[in-house]
Tab-separated table of C-alpha atoms in Angstrom:
chain	number	residue	atom	x	y	z
A	1	GLY	CA	6.685	12.965	13.035
A	2	ASN	CA	9.962	11.639	9.912
A	3	SER	CA	10.137	14.026	7.902
A	4	VAL	CA	12.806	14.499	4.261
A	5	THR	CA	13.338	17.987	2.750
A	6	GLN	CA	14.865	17.842	-0.566
A	7	MET	CA	15.628	21.371	-2.539
A	8	GLU	CA	13.144	21.938	-5.397
A	9	GLY	CA	13.712	20.410	-8.406
A	10	PRO	CA	13.581	20.583	-11.618
A	11	VAL	CA	17.528	20.348	-11.872
A	12	THR	CA	19.402	20.768	-15.522
A	13	LEU	CA	23.421	20.813	-15.876
A	14	SER	CA	25.405	20.008	-18.845
A	15	GLU	CA	28.054	17.235	-18.984
A	16	GLU	CA	30.622	17.228	-16.587
A	17	ALA	CA	28.865	19.544	-14.264
A	18	PHE	CA	29.037	19.215	-10.707
A	19	LEU	CA	25.847	17.890	-9.193
A	20	THR	CA	24.599	18.901	-5.381
A	21	ILE	CA	21.212	17.934	-4.280
A	22	ASN	CA	20.004	18.703	-0.962
A	23	CYS	CA	18.493	16.960	1.433
A	24	THR	CA	17.413	17.181	5.830
A	25	TYR	CA	15.201	15.282	8.075
A	26	THR	CA	13.533	15.512	10.802
A	27	ALA	CA	13.836	12.637	13.278
A	28	THR	CA	13.889	11.143	16.363
A	29	GLY	CA	16.248	9.171	16.985
A	30	TYR	CA	19.074	8.116	14.691
A	31	PRO	CA	17.748	7.090	11.543
A	32	SER	CA	18.871	5.375	8.691
A	33	LEU	CA	19.422	7.497	5.144
A	34	PHE	CA	19.171	6.556	1.259
A	35	TRP	CA	18.708	7.648	-1.608
A	36	TYR	CA	17.181	5.603	-4.277
A	37	VAL	CA	17.284	6.565	-7.789
A	38	GLN	CA	14.826	5.774	-10.615
A	39	TYR	CA	15.502	5.775	-14.101
A	40	PRO	CA	12.051	7.027	-16.902
A	41	GLY	CA	9.946	3.971	-16.650
A	42	GLU	CA	11.026	2.112	-13.572
A	43	GLY	CA	11.147	1.291	-10.773
A	44	LEU	CA	13.665	3.142	-7.848
A	45	GLN	CA	16.967	1.457	-7.057
A	46	LEU	CA	18.890	2.116	-4.307
A	47	LEU	CA	21.500	3.963	-4.934
A	48	LEU	CA	23.313	4.351	-1.813
A	49	LYS	CA	22.587	4.109	2.123
A	50	ALA	CA	24.545	5.341	5.636
A	51	THR	CA	23.669	4.097	8.430
A	52	LYS	CA	24.923	6.112	11.375
A	53	ALA	CA	26.363	10.042	12.044
A	54	ASP	CA	29.496	10.580	9.905
A	55	ASP	CA	29.238	7.418	7.426
A	56	LYS	CA	29.601	8.461	3.827
A	57	GLY	CA	27.668	6.544	1.212
A	58	SER	CA	29.315	6.274	-2.505
A	59	ASN	CA	27.892	4.241	-5.288
A	60	LYS	CA	28.847	5.484	-9.382
A	61	GLY	CA	30.711	7.898	-8.454
A	62	PHE	CA	28.178	9.782	-5.819
A	63	GLU	CA	28.239	10.470	-2.595
A	64	ALA	CA	26.260	11.447	1.067
A	65	THR	CA	27.750	11.956	4.104
A	66	TYR	CA	25.210	11.638	7.024
A	67	ARG	CA	25.220	15.226	8.868
A	68	LYS	CA	23.444	14.967	12.259
A	69	GLU	CA	24.773	18.370	13.297
A	70	THR	CA	22.607	19.481	10.845
A	71	THR	CA	20.744	16.651	9.647
A	72	SER	CA	21.349	16.307	6.267
A	73	PHE	CA	22.978	13.677	3.684
A	74	HIS	CA	23.556	16.259	1.156
A	75	LEU	CA	24.104	14.271	-1.892
A	76	GLU	CA	26.805	15.147	-4.905
A	77	LYS	CA	28.895	14.014	-7.629
A	78	GLY	CA	31.915	15.696	-9.551
A	79	SER	CA	31.471	15.206	-12.715
A	80	VAL	CA	28.078	13.975	-14.250
A	81	GLN	CA	27.040	12.055	-17.506
A	82	VAL	CA	23.779	12.306	-19.849
A	83	SER	CA	23.101	8.940	-18.226
A	84	ASP	CA	22.630	10.155	-14.953
A	85	SER	CA	19.275	11.619	-15.577
A	86	ALA	CA	17.023	10.730	-13.325
A	87	VAL	CA	14.781	11.754	-10.713
A	88	TYR	CA	16.679	10.980	-6.983
A	89	PHE	CA	14.977	10.377	-3.268
A	90	CYS	CA	16.153	10.980	-0.251
A	91	ALA	CA	14.698	8.935	2.584
A	92	LEU	CA	15.002	8.072	5.744
A	93	THR	CA	13.838	4.593	8.484
A	94	GLN	CA	14.196	4.185	12.063
A	95	ILE	CA	16.313	1.632	13.098
A	96	GLN	CA	14.081	0.092	14.671
A	97	GLY	CA	11.178	-2.826	13.874
A	98	ALA	CA	9.863	-2.155	10.233
A	99	GLN	CA	11.575	-0.431	7.672
A	100	LYS	CA	8.821	1.777	6.713
A	101	LEU	CA	11.244	4.290	4.463
A	102	VAL	CA	9.951	7.967	4.815
A	103	PHE	CA	11.047	9.331	1.419
A	104	GLY	CA	11.160	13.393	0.175
A	105	GLN	CA	9.866	14.510	-2.578
A	106	GLY	CA	12.156	14.015	-5.099
A	107	THR	CA	14.204	16.461	-7.268
A	108	ARG	CA	14.464	15.201	-11.279
A	109	LEU	CA	17.592	16.021	-12.995
A	110	THR	CA	18.351	16.195	-16.173
A	111	ILE	CA	21.698	16.563	-17.736
A	112	ASN	CA	22.306	17.700	-21.261
A	113	PRO	CA	24.616	16.790	-23.516
B	1	ASP	CA	17.544	-7.081	-10.511
B	2	ALA	CA	15.716	-8.411	-7.632
B	3	GLY	CA	12.596	-10.961	-9.032
B	4	ILE	CA	9.229	-8.432	-8.431
B	5	THR	CA	6.809	-8.633	-10.827
B	6	GLN	CA	3.785	-6.539	-10.143
B	7	SER	CA	0.482	-6.934	-12.516
B	8	PRO	CA	-1.351	-5.406	-14.159
B	9	ARG	CA	1.158	-3.213	-15.856
B	10	HIS	CA	-1.346	0.173	-16.698
B	11	LYS	CA	-5.612	-0.279	-15.788
B	12	VAL	CA	-7.881	2.083	-16.401
B	13	THR	CA	-11.505	1.694	-13.604
B	14	GLU	CA	-13.881	3.691	-12.577
B	15	THR	CA	-14.618	5.146	-9.996
B	16	GLY	CA	-16.701	3.100	-7.389
B	17	THR	CA	-15.632	-0.951	-8.894
B	18	PRO	CA	-13.477	-2.558	-6.920
B	19	VAL	CA	-8.982	-2.509	-7.791
B	20	THR	CA	-6.944	-5.163	-7.037
B	21	LEU	CA	-3.208	-4.590	-7.672
B	22	ARG	CA	-0.373	-7.822	-7.477
B	23	CYS	CA	3.406	-8.334	-5.973
B	24	HIS	CA	5.001	-11.606	-6.868
B	25	GLN	CA	8.799	-11.457	-5.581
B	26	THR	CA	10.396	-14.926	-6.061
B	27	GLU	CA	13.114	-13.675	-3.860
B	28	ASN	CA	11.518	-15.438	-0.166
B	29	HIS	CA	12.065	-11.722	2.030
B	30	ARG	CA	9.757	-11.895	4.870
B	31	TYR	CA	8.945	-8.049	4.478
B	32	MET	CA	6.754	-6.282	1.693
B	33	TYR	CA	5.816	-3.577	1.634
B	34	TRP	CA	2.432	-0.873	-1.013
B	35	TYR	CA	3.833	2.900	-2.197
B	36	ARG	CA	2.200	5.012	-4.007
B	37	GLN	CA	4.267	7.839	-5.792
B	38	ASP	CA	2.397	11.358	-6.589
B	39	PRO	CA	3.923	14.375	-7.340
B	40	GLY	CA	5.087	16.355	-5.076
B	41	HIS	CA	5.127	13.726	-2.424
B	42	GLY	CA	7.709	11.309	-3.419
B	43	LEU	CA	6.670	7.428	-2.467
B	44	ARG	CA	4.145	7.033	0.327
B	45	LEU	CA	3.754	4.345	2.375
B	46	ILE	CA	0.378	2.707	1.843
B	47	HIS	CA	0.764	-1.194	3.810
B	48	TYR	CA	3.720	-3.932	4.994
B	49	SER	CA	3.028	-7.115	5.873
B	50	TYR	CA	6.428	-8.582	8.060
B	51	GLY	CA	4.943	-11.870	6.886
B	52	VAL	CA	1.897	-14.276	5.967
B	53	LYS	CA	-0.977	-13.194	7.189
B	54	ASP	CA	1.066	-10.429	9.202
B	55	THR	CA	0.889	-6.985	7.643
B	56	ASP	CA	0.002	-3.024	8.988
B	57	LYS	CA	-1.147	0.174	8.271
B	58	GLY	CA	1.074	2.312	6.935
B	59	GLU	CA	1.184	6.315	6.655
B	60	VAL	CA	-2.307	6.816	3.875
B	61	SER	CA	-3.929	3.431	4.090
B	62	ASP	CA	-7.299	4.618	4.588
B	63	GLY	CA	-9.400	3.500	1.008
B	64	TYR	CA	-7.178	0.120	1.485
B	65	SER	CA	-7.268	-3.086	2.215
B	66	VAL	CA	-4.058	-5.340	2.002
B	67	SER	CA	-4.106	-9.201	1.447
B	68	ARG	CA	-0.270	-11.698	2.058
B	69	SER	CA	-1.896	-15.907	1.887
B	70	LYS	CA	1.661	-16.681	0.726
B	71	THR	CA	5.271	-14.965	1.390
B	72	GLU	CA	5.455	-14.742	-2.239
B	73	ASP	CA	2.343	-12.855	-2.640
B	74	PHE	CA	0.742	-9.677	-1.534
B	75	LEU	CA	-2.301	-7.938	-2.582
B	76	LEU	CA	-3.093	-4.548	-2.331
B	77	THR	CA	-7.247	-3.765	-2.990
B	78	LEU	CA	-9.417	-0.551	-3.605
B	79	GLU	CA	-12.751	-1.481	-1.829
B	80	SER	CA	-14.226	1.617	-4.006
B	81	ALA	CA	-11.901	3.795	-6.156
B	82	THR	CA	-11.767	7.131	-5.750
B	83	SER	CA	-10.384	9.649	-8.305
B	84	SER	CA	-7.722	10.989	-5.308
B	85	GLN	CA	-6.036	7.329	-6.143
B	86	THR	CA	-4.959	7.581	-8.949
B	87	SER	CA	-1.568	7.300	-8.993
B	88	VAL	CA	1.107	4.593	-9.593
B	89	TYR	CA	1.705	2.709	-7.266
B	90	PHE	CA	4.786	0.241	-6.336
B	91	CYS	CA	5.306	-2.697	-4.443
B	92	ALA	CA	8.864	-3.469	-2.496
B	93	ILE	CA	10.441	-6.695	-0.415
B	94	SER	CA	13.078	-6.578	1.625
B	95	GLU	CA	15.145	-9.688	3.305
B	96	SER	CA	14.189	-7.841	7.009
B	97	GLY	CA	13.069	-5.355	8.635
B	98	ARG	CA	15.834	-3.153	9.427
B	99	GLN	CA	18.608	-0.530	7.456
B	100	GLU	CA	18.415	-3.541	4.492
B	101	THR	CA	17.618	-2.149	1.340
B	102	GLN	CA	14.235	-2.386	-0.510
B	103	TYR	CA	14.354	-4.065	-3.944
B	104	PHE	CA	11.753	-1.679	-5.715
B	105	GLY	CA	9.209	-3.388	-8.758
B	106	PRO	CA	8.217	-1.631	-11.434
B	107	GLY	CA	5.233	-0.198	-10.297
B	108	THR	CA	1.347	-0.105	-11.473
B	109	ARG	CA	-0.777	2.825	-13.083
B	110	LEU	CA	-3.684	3.745	-12.133
B	111	LEU	CA	-6.287	5.500	-13.584
B	112	VAL	CA	-9.366	6.211	-11.652
B	113	LEU	CA	-11.613	7.701	-14.271
């Protein structure tokens, strides 16, 4: 079945550091890939998405590229801020039918000033 | 922000009692979803709906039932709550099934004693 594996957390960085959160997936067919973010006490928000191989999703300085050959969708940001502290979820969905999201376990990110 | 509310936001109940959680949307979206969030598991789909009176099971549907009698409301019922159902429950909506962004509600924290 479909699955998503994220790097283990928690991750702690200093402000302005470079961020990478690894995400790999297993899926049949050609899924769409997503990164969602959950700020403390809130629901999830879509951060970015990519719907086909080699697509790059980007938002708020975050980027992720859909790599079919390595089945990966790693999240990167060049210079993190304290306000980026949150839990980040990688997810996939099948291209047809109801959009049943399959999530990774989440990675908690803390940015220190 | 998408107009999604969940009620109650917090609930404590005892094993064996029935519990109903409500999700209400003002966006007139066709698809509605119930997820549970547990440490180490990310979010997992319980049930979803693709229209009034049209529902289907997700990954972890045992012990849960749902109903959707109006476009705007999606109810999740635990017929006889167990301690393993202690979790945070999120409702989500999407306009269509295919690759569309899902918008999440604020969550309901349920504790079953």
